[in-house]
Tab-separated table of C-alpha atoms and ligand atoms in Angstrom:
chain	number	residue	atom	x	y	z
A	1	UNK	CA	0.000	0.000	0.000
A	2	UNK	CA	2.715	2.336	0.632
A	3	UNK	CA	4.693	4.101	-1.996
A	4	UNK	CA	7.396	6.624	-1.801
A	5	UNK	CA	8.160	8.851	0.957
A	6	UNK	CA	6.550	12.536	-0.682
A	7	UNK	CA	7.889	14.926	1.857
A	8	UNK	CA	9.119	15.397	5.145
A	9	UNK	CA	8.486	18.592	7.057
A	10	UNK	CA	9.907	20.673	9.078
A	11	UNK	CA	8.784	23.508	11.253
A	12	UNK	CA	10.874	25.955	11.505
A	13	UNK	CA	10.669	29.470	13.243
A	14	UNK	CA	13.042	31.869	11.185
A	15	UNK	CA	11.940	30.608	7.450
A	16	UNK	CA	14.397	32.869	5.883
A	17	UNK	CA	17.224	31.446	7.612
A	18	UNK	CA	16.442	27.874	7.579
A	19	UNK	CA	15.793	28.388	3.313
A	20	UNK	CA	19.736	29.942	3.733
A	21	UNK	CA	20.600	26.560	5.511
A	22	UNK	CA	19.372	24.449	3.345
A	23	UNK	CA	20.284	26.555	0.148
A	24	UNK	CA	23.750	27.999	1.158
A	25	UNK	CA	25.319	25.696	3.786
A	26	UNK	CA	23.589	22.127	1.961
A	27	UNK	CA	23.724	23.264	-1.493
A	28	UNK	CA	20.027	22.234	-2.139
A	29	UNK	CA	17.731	23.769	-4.568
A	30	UNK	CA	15.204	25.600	-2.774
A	31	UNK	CA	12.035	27.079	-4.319
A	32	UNK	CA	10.527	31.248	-3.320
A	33	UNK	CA	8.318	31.054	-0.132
A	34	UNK	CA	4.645	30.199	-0.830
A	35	UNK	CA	1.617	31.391	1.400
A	36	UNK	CA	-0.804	28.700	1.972
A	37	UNK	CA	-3.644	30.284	3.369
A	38	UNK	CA	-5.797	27.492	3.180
A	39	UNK	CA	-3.399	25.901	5.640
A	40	UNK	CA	-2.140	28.522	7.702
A	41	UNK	CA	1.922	28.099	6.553
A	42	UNK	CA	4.099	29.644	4.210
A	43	UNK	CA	6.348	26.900	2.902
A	44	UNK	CA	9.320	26.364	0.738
A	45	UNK	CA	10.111	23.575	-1.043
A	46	UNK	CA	13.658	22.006	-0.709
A	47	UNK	CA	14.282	19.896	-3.871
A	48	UNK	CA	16.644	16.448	-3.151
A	49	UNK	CA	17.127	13.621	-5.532
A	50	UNK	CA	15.122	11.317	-3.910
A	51	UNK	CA	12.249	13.412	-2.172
A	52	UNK	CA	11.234	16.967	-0.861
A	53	UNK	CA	11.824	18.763	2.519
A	54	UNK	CA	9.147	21.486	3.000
A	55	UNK	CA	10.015	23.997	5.487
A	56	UNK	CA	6.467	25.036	7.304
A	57	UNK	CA	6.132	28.734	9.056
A	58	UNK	CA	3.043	29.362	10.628
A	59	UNK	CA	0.539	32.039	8.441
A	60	UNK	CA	-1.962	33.746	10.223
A	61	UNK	CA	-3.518	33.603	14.070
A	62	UNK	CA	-5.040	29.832	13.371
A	63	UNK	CA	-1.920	28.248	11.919
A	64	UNK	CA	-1.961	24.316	12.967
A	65	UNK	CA	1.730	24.485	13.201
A	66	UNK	CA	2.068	27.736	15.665
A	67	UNK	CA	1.262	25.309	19.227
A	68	UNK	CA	4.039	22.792	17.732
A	69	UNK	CA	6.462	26.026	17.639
A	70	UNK	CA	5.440	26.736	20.507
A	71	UNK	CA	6.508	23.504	22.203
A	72	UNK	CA	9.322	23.328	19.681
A	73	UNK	CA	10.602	26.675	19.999
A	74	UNK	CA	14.011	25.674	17.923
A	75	UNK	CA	11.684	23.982	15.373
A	76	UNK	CA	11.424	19.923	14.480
A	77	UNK	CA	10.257	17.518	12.255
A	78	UNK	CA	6.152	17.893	12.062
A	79	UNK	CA	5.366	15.322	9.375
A	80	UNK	CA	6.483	12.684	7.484
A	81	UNK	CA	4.206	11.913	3.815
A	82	UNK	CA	3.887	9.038	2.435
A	83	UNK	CA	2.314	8.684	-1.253
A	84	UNK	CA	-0.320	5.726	-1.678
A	85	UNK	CA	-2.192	5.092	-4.919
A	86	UNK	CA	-5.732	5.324	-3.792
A	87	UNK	CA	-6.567	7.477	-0.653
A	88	UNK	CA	-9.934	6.278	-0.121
A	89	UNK	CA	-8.823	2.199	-0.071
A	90	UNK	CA	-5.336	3.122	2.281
A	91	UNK	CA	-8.380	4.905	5.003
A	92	UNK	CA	-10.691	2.123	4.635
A	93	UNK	CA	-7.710	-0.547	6.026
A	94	UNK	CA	-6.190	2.067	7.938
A	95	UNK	CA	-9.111	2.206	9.835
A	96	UNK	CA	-9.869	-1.441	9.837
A	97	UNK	CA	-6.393	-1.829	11.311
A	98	UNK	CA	-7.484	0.178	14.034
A	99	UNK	CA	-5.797	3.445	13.298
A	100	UNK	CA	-7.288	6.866	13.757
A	101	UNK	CA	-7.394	9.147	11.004
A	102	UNK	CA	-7.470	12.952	11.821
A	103	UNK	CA	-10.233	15.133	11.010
A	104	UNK	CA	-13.665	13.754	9.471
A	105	UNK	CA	-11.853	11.232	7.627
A	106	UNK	CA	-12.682	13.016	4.547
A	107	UNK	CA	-9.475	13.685	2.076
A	108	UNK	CA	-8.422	17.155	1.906
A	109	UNK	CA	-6.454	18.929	-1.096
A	110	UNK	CA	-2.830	19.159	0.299
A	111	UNK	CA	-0.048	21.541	-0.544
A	112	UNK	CA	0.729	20.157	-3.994
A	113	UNK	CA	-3.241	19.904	-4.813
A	114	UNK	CA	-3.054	16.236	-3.994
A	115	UNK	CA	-5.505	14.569	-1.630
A	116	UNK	CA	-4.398	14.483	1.669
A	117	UNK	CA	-5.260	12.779	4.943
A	118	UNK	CA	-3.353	12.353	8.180
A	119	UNK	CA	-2.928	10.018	11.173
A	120	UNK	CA	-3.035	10.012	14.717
A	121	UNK	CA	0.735	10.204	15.862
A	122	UNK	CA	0.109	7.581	18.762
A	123	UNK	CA	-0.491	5.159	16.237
A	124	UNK	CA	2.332	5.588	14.211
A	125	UNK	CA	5.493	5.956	16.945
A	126	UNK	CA	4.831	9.664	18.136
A	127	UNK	CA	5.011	10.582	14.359
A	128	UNK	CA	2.698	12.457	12.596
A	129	UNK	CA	1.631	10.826	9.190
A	130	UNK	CA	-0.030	12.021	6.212
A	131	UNK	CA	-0.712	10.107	3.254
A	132	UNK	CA	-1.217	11.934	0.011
A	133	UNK	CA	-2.760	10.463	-3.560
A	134	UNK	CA	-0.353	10.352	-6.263
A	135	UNK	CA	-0.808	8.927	-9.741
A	136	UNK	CA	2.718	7.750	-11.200
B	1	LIG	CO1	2.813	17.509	4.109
C-alpha cells in the first residue's frame, strides 16, 4: 500500500534562515516562499534527488503548526508523507487496522493539490503521518 516517501516537514521558526541553511550551507535547490492560506503556513520547497523537505512557518492567528512552535521553539520535524495510490482504499484498512485518522476522515487537497489525509501520531510511533494520492 505504501509508496514513496513525498515529503518530510519541518517547522521551523526563522523561514528565511532555515531556506539559507538548506540553500547555502547544503547546497540544495530551494524554491521562493509560498503562502498557503488554506493551511495557515508559508512553505518552501527544498528539492533532493530522492524526495522533498518542506520547510512550514506558521501564516496567520489559526496556523496548525504555531502550538508545535510553541513547544518546539528551535523547530522539528512535524510530518512525514507518504504517497499511496488510492486514498480512499489506504483509510478504509487504515481504519480497519485500528488506526485513527485525523479530522472527518474526509481527504483534503494538500499543498501540492493532492488529496491528503493524516494520522493520529500515537499510532504511528509519536510521528505524525499524512498520506497523500499520487498517480505515477
Ligand atoms: Co505535508
Amino acid at each position: 500500500m505504501i509508496g514513496r516517501l513525498n515529503h518530510v516537514a519541518i517547522a521551523v521558526p526563522d523561514l528565511a534562515a532555515a531556506t539559507a541553511n538548506y540553500r547555502d550551507t547544503l547546497g540544495a535547490k530551494v524554491s521562493a516562499p509560498q503562502d498557503l492560506p488554506d493551511h495557515g503556513v508559508t512553505v518552501v520547497f527544498v528539492e533532493l534527488p530522492n524526495t522533498k523537505i518542506e520547510l512550514l512557518h506558521p501564516l496567520g492567528d489559526n496556523s496548525p503548526i504555531r502550538k508545535f512552535l510553541d513547544a518546539n521553539p528551535a523547530g522539528g520535524i512535524h510530518h512525514v508523507s507518504y504517497e499511496v495510490g488510492d486514498i480512499y482504499a489506504a483509510r478504509d484498512r487504515l481504519r480497519k487496522s485500528g488506526k485513527r485518522v485525523l479530522g472527518d476522515g474526509e481527504p483534503k487537497t494538500g499543498a501540492h493539490g493532492t488529496p491528503v489525509l493524516f494520522l493520529h501520531p500515537k499510532d504511528f510511533a509519536g510521528t505524525l503521518v499524512e498520506i497523500e494520492e499520487v498517480k505515477r
